[in-house]
Short mmCIF file of N, CA and C and ligand atoms in Angstrom, two decimals:
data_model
loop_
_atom_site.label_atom_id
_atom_site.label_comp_id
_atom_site.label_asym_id
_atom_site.label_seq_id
_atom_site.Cartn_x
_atom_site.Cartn_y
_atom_site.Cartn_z
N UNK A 1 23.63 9.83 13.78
CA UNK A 1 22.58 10.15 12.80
C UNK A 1 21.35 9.29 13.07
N UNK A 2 20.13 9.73 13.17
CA UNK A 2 18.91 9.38 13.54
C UNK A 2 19.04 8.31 12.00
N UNK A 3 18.13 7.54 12.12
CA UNK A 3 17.81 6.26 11.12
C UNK A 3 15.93 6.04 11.05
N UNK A 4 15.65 6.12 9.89
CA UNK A 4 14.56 6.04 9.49
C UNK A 4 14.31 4.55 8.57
N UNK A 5 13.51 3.61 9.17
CA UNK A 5 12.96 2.60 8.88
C UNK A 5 11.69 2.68 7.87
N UNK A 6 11.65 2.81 6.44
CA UNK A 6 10.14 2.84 5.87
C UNK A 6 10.13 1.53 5.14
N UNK A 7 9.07 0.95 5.38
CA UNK A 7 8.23 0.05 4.80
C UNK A 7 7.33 -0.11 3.74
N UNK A 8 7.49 -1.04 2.97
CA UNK A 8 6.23 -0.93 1.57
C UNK A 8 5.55 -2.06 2.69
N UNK A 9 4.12 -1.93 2.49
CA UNK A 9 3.32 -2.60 3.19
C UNK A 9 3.17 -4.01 2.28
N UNK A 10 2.40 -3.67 1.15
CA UNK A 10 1.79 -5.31 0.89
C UNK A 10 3.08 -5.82 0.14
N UNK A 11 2.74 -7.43 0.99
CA UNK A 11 3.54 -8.64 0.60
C UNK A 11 5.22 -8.21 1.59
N UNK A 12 5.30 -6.98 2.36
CA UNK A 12 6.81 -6.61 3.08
C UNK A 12 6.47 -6.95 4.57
N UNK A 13 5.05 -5.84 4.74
CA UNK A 13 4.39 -6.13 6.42
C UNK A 13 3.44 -7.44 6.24
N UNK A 14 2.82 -6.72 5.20
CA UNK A 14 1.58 -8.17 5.25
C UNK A 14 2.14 -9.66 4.42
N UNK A 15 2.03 -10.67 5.27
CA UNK A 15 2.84 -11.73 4.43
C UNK A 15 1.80 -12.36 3.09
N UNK A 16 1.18 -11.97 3.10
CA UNK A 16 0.05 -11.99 1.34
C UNK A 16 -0.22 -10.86 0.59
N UNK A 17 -0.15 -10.85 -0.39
CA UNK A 17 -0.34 -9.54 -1.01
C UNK A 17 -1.66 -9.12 -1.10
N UNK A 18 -2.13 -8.62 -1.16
CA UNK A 18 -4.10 -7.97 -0.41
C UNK A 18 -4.86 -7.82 -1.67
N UNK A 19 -4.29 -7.85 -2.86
CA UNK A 19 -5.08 -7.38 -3.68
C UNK A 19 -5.63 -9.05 -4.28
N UNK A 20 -4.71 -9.85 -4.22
CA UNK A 20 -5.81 -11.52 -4.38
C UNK A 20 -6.58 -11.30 -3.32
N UNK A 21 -6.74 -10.85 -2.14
CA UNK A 21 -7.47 -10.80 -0.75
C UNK A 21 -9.17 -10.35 -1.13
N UNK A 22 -8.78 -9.21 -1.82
CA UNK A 22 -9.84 -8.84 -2.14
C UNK A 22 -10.46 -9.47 -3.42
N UNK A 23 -9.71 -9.59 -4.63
CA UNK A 23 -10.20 -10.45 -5.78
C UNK A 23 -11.06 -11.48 -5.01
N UNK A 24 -10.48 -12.30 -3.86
CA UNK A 24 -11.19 -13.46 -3.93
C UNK A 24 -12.93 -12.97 -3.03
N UNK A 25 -12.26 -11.94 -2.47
CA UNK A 25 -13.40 -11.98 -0.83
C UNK A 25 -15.09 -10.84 -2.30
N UNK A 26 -14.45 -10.06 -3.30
CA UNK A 26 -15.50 -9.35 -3.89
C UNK A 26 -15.56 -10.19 -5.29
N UNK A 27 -15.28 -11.81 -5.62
CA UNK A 27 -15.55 -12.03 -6.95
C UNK A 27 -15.00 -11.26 -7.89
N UNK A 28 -13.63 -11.19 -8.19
CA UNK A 28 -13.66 -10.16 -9.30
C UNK A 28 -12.01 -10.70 -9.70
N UNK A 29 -12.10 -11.90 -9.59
CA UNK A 29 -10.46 -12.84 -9.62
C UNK A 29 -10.35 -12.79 -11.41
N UNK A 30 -10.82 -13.11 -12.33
CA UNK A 30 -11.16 -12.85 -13.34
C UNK A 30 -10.18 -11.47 -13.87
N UNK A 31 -11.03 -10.23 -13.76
CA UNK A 31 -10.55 -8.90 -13.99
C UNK A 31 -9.44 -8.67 -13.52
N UNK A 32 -9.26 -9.12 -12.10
CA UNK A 32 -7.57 -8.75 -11.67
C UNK A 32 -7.05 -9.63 -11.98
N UNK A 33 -6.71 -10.69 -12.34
CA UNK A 33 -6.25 -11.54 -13.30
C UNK A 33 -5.88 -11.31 -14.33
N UNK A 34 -6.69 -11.03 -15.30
CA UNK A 34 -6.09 -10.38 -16.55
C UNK A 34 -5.78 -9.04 -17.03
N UNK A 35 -5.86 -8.87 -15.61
CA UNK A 35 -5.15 -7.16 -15.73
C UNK A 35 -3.79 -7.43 -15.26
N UNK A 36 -3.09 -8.41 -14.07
CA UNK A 36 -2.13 -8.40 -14.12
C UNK A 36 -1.41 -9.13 -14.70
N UNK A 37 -2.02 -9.82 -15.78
CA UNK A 37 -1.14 -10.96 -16.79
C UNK A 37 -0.81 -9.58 -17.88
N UNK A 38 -2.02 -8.54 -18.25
CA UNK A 38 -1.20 -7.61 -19.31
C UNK A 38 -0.07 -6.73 -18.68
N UNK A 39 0.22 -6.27 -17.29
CA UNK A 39 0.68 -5.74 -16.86
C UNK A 39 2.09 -6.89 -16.94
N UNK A 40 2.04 -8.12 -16.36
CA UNK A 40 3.64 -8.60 -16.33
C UNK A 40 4.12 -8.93 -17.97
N UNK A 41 3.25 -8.70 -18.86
CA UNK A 41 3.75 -8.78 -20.16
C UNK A 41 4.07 -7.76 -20.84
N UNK A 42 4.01 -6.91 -19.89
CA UNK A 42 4.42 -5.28 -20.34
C UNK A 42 3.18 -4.18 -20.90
N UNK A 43 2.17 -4.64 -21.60
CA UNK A 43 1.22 -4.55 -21.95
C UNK A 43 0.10 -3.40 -21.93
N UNK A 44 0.34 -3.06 -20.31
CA UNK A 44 -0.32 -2.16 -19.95
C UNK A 44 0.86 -1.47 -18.57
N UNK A 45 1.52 0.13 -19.35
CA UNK A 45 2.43 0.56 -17.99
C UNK A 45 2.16 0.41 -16.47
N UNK A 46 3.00 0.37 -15.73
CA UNK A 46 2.22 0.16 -14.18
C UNK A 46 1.63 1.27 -13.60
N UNK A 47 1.52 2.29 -14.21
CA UNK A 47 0.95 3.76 -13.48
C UNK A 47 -0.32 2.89 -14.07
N UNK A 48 -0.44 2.73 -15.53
CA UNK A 48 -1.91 2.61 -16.40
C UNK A 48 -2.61 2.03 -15.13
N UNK A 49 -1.87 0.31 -15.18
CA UNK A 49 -2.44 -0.69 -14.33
C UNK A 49 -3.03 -0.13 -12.58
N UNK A 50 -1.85 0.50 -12.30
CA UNK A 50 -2.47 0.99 -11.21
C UNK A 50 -3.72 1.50 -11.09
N UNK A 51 -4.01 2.25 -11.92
CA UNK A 51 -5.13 3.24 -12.25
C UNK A 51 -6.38 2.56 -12.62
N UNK A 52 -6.01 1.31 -13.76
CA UNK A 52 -7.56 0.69 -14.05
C UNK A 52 -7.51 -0.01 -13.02
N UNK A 53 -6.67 -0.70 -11.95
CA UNK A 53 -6.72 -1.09 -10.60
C UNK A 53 -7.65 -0.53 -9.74
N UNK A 54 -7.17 0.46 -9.56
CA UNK A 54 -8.19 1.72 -8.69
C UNK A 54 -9.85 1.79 -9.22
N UNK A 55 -9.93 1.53 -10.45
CA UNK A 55 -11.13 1.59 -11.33
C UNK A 55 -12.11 0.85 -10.87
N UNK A 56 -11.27 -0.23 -11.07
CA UNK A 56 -12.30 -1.69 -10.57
C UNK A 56 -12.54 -1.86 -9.14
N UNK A 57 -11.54 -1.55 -8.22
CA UNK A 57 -11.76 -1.72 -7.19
C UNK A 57 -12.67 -0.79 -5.89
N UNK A 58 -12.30 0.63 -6.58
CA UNK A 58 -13.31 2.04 -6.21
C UNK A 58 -14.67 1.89 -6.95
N UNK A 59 -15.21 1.01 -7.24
CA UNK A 59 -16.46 0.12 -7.06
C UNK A 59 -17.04 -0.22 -5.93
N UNK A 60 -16.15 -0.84 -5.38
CA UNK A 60 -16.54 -1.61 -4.24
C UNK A 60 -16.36 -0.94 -2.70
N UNK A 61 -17.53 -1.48 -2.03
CA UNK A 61 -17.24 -0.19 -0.86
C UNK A 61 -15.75 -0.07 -0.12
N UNK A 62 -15.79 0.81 0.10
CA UNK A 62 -14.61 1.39 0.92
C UNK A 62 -14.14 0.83 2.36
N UNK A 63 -15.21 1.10 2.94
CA UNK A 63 -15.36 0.22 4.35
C UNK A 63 -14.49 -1.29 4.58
N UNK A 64 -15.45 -1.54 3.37
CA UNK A 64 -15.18 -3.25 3.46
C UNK A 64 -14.23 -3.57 3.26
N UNK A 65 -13.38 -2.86 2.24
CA UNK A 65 -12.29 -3.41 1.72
C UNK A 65 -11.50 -2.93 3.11
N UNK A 66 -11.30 -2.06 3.89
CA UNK A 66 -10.79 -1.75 4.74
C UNK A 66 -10.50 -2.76 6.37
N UNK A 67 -11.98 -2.59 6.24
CA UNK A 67 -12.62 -4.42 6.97
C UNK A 67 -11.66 -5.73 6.59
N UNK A 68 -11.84 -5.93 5.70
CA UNK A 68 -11.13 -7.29 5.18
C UNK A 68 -9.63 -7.16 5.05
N UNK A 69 -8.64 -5.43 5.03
CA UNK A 69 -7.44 -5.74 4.86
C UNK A 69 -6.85 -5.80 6.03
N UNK A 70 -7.89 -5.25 7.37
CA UNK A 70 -7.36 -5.58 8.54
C UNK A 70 -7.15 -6.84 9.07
N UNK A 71 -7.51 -7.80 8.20
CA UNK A 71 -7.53 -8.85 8.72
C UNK A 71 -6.54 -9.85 8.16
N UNK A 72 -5.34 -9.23 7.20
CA UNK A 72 -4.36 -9.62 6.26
C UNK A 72 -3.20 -10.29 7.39
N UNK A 73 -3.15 -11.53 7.54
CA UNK A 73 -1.89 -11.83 8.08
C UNK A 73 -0.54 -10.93 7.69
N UNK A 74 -0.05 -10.67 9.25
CA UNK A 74 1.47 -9.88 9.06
C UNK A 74 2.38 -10.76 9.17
N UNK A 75 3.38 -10.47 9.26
CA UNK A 75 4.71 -10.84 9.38
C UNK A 75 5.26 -10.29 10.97
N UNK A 76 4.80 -11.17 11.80
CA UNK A 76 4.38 -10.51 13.23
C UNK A 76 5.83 -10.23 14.03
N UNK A 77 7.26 -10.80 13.60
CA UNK A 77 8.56 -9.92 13.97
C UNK A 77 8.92 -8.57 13.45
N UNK A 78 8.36 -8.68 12.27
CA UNK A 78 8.95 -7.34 11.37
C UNK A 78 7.12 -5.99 11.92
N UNK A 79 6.28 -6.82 12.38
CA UNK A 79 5.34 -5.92 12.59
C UNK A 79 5.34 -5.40 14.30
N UNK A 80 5.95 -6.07 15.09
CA UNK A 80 6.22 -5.85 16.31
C UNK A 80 7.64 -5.08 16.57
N UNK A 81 8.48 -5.02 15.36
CA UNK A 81 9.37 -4.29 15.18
C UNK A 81 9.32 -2.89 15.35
N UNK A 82 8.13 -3.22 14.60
CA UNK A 82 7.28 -1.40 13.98
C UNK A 82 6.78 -0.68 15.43
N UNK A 83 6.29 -2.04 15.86
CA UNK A 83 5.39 -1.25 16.87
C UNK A 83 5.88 -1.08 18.18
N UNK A 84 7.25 -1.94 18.14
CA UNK A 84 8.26 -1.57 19.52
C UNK A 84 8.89 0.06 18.91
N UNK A 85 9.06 0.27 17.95
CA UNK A 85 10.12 1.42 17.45
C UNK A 85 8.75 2.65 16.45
N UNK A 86 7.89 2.64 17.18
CA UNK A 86 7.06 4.01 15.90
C UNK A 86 7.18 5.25 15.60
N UNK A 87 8.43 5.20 16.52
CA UNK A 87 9.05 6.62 16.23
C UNK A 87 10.29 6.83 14.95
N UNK A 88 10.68 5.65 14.92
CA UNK A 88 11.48 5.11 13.92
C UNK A 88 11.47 4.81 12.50
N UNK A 89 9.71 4.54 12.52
CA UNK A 89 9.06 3.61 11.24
C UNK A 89 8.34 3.81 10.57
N UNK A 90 8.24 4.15 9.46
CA UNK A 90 7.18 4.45 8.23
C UNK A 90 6.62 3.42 7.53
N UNK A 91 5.60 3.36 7.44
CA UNK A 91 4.78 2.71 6.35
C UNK A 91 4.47 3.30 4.76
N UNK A 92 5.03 2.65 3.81
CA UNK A 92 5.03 3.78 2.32
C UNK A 92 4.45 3.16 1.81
N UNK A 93 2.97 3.31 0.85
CA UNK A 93 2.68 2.37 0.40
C UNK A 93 1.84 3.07 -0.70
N UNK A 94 2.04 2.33 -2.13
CA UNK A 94 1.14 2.54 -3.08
C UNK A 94 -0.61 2.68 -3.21
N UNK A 95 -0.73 1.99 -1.99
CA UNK A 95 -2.59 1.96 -1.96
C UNK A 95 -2.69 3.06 -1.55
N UNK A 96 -4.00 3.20 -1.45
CA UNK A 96 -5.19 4.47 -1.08
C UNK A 96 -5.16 3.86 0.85
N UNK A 97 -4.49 4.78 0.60
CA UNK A 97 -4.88 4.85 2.70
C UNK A 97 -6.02 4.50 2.99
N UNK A 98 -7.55 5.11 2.13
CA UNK A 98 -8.67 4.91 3.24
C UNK A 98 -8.92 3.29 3.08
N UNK A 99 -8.45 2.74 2.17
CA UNK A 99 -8.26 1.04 1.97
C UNK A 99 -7.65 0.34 2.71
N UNK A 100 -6.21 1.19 3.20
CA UNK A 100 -5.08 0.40 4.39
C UNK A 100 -5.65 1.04 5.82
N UNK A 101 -6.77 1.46 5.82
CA UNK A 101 -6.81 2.68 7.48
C UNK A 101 -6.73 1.79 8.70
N UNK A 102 -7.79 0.73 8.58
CA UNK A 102 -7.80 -0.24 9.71
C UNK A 102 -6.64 -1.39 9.83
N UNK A 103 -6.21 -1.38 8.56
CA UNK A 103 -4.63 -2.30 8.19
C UNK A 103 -3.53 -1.75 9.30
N UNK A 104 -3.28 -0.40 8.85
CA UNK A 104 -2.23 0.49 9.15
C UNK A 104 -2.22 1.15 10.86
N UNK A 105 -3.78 0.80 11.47
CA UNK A 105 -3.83 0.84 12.59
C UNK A 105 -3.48 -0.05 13.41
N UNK A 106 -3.30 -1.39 12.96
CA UNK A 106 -3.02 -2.28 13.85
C UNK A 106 -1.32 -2.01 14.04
N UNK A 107 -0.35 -1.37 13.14
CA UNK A 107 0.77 -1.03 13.61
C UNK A 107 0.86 0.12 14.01
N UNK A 108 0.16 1.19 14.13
CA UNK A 108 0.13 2.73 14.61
C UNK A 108 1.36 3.25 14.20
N UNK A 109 2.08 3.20 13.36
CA UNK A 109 2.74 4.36 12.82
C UNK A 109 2.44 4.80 12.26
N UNK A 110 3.42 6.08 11.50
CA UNK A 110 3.52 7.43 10.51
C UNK A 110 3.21 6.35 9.00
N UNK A 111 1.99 6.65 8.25
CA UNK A 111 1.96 6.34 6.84
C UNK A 111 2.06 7.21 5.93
N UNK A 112 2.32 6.66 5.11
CA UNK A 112 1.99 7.46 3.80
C UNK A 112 1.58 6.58 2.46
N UNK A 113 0.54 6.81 1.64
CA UNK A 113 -0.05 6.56 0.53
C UNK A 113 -0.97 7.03 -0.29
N UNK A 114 -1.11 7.05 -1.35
CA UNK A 114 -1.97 7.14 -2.88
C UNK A 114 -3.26 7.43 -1.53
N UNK A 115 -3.44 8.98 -2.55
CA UNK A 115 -5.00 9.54 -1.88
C UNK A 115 -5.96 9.73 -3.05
N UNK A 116 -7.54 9.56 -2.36
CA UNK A 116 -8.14 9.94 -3.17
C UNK A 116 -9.98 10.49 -2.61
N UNK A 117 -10.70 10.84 -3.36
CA UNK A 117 -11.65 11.13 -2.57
C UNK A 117 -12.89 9.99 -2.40
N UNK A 118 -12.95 9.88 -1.29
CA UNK A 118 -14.10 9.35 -1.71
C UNK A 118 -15.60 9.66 -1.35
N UNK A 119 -16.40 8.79 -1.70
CA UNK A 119 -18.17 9.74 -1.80
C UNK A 119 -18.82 8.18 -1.47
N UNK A 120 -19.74 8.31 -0.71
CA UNK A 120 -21.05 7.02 -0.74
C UNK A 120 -20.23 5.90 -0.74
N UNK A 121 -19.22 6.01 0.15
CA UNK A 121 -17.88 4.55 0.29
C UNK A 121 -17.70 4.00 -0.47
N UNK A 122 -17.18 5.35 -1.61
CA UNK A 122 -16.70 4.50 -2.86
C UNK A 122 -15.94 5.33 -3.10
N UNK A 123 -14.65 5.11 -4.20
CA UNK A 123 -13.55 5.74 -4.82
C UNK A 123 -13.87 6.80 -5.36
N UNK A 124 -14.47 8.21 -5.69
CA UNK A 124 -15.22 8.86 -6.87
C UNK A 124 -13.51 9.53 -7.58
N UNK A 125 -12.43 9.53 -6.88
CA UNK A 125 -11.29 9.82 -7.99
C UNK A 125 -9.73 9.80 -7.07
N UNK A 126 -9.27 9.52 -7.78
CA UNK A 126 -7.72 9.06 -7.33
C UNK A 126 -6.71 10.73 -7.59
N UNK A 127 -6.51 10.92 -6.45
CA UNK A 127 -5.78 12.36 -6.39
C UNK A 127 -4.14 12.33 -6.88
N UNK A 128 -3.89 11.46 -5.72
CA UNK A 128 -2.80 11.49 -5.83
C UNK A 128 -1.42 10.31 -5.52
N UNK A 129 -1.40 9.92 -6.76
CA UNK A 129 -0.35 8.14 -6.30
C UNK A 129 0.83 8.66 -5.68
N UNK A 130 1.17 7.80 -4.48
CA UNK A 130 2.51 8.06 -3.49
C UNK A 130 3.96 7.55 -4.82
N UNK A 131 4.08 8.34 -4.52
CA UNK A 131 6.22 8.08 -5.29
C UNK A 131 6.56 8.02 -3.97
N UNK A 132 7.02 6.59 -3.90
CA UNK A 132 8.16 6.22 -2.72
C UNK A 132 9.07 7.19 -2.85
N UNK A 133 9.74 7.49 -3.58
CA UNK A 133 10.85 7.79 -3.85
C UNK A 133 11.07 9.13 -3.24
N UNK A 134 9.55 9.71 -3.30
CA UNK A 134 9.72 11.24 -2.89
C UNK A 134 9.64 10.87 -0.76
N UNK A 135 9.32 9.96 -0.76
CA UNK A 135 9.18 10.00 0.73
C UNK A 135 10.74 9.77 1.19
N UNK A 136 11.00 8.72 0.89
CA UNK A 136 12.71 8.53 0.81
C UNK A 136 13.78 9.95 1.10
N UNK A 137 13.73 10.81 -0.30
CA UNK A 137 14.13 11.95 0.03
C UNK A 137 13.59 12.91 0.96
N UNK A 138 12.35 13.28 1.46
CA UNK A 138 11.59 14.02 2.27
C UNK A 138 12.70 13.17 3.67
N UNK A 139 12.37 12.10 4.06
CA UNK A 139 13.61 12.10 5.35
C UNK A 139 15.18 12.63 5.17
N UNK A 140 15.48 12.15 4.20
CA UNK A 140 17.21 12.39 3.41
C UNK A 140 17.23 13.91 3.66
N UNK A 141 16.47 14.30 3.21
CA UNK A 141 16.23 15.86 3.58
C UNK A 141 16.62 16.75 4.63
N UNK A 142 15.75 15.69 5.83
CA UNK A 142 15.53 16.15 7.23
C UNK A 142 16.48 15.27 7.61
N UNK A 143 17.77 14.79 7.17
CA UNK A 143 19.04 14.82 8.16
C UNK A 143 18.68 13.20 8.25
N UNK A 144 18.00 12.12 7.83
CA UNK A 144 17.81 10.56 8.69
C UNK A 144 18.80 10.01 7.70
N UNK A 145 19.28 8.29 8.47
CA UNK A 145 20.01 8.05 7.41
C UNK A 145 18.73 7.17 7.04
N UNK A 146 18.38 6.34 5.82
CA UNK A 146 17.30 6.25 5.30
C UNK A 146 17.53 4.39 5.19
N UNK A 147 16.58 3.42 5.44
CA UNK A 147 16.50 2.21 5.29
C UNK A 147 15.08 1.79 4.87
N UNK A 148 15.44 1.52 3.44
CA UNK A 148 13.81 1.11 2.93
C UNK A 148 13.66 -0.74 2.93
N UNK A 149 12.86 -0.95 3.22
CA UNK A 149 12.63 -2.65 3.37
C UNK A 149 11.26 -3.28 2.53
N UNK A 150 11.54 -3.86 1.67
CA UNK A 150 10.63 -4.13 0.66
C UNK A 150 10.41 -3.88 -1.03
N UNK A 151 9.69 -4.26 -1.62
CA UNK A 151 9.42 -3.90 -2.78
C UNK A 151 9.99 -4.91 -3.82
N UNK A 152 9.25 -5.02 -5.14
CA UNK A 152 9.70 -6.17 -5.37
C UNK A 152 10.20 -6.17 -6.93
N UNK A 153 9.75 -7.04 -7.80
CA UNK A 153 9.69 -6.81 -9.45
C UNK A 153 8.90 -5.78 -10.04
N UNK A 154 7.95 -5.16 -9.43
CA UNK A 154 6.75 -4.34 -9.89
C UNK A 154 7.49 -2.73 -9.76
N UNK A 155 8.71 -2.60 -9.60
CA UNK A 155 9.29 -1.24 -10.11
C UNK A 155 8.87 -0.41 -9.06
N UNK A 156 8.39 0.74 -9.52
CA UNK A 156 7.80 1.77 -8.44
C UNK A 156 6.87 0.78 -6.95
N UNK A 157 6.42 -0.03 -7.36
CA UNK A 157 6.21 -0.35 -6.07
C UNK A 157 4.40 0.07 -5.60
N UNK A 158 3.58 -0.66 -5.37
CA UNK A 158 2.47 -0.61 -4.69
C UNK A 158 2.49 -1.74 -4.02
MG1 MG B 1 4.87 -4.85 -2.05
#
């Protein structure tokens, strides 16, 4: 049986989680701060959080943030893993792809994540958040045996 390797990217591939990355690199440590203190107090659901996530951050150009997540220290065994085996390996991840594009190139595999459109390199609306879960089954489906690596206290997972 063929074996399928998928990955949650931040804090699994990348050894920092990207979204302080950006708090710190666009000033905005504050807002994501106390968005994720209501979020670990239950406060605000994690779809919500996700979403006023996306809010604040589809502000800020697109590019850049893209710019700056390529530059996220990996976890360079588990990322050379990927990139000895890309026929093997998925990347699943809660962000907006056009945010991970230059991230997700430095390992060249198959991704998948939260789409949305954007306009004037900015967020103008969030289409559609990735359910790991549905990617999981989409291989289970097609016959793989399935090995997910990552994910943490945050439930569904971004
Ligand atoms: Mg993660």
């Amino acid at each position: 049986m063929r074996t399928k390797f998928l990955f949650d990217l931040d804090g699994t591939v990348t050894s920092v989680e990207t979204l302080p990355l950006i708090a710190c690199a666009f000033h905005i440590e504050q807002q994501i701060a106390d968005l994720t203190a209501r979020t670990v107090r239950g406060d605000v659901p994690f779809i919500d959080s996700f979403i006023q996530r996306v809010q604040i951050l589809g502000e800020l150009p697109v590019s850049q943030i893209s710019d700056l997540l390529s530059t996220a220290p990996l976890y360079e065994n588990l990322a050379n893993f990927i990139r000895r085996h890309p026929e093997s390996c998925c990347i699943v991840t809660g962000n907006i792809l056009d945010w991970c594009a230059k991230l997700l190139n430095r390992l060249n595999c198959e991704s998948y994540g939260s789409s949305a459109i954007i306009e004037g390199d900015k967020v103008k609306k969030l289409c559609r958040i990735l359910k790991k879960e549905d990617i999981v089954k989409k291989y289970i489906d097609e016959g793989f045996r399935v090995v997910f690596i990552g994910d943490g206290y945050n439930g569904p997972g971004i």
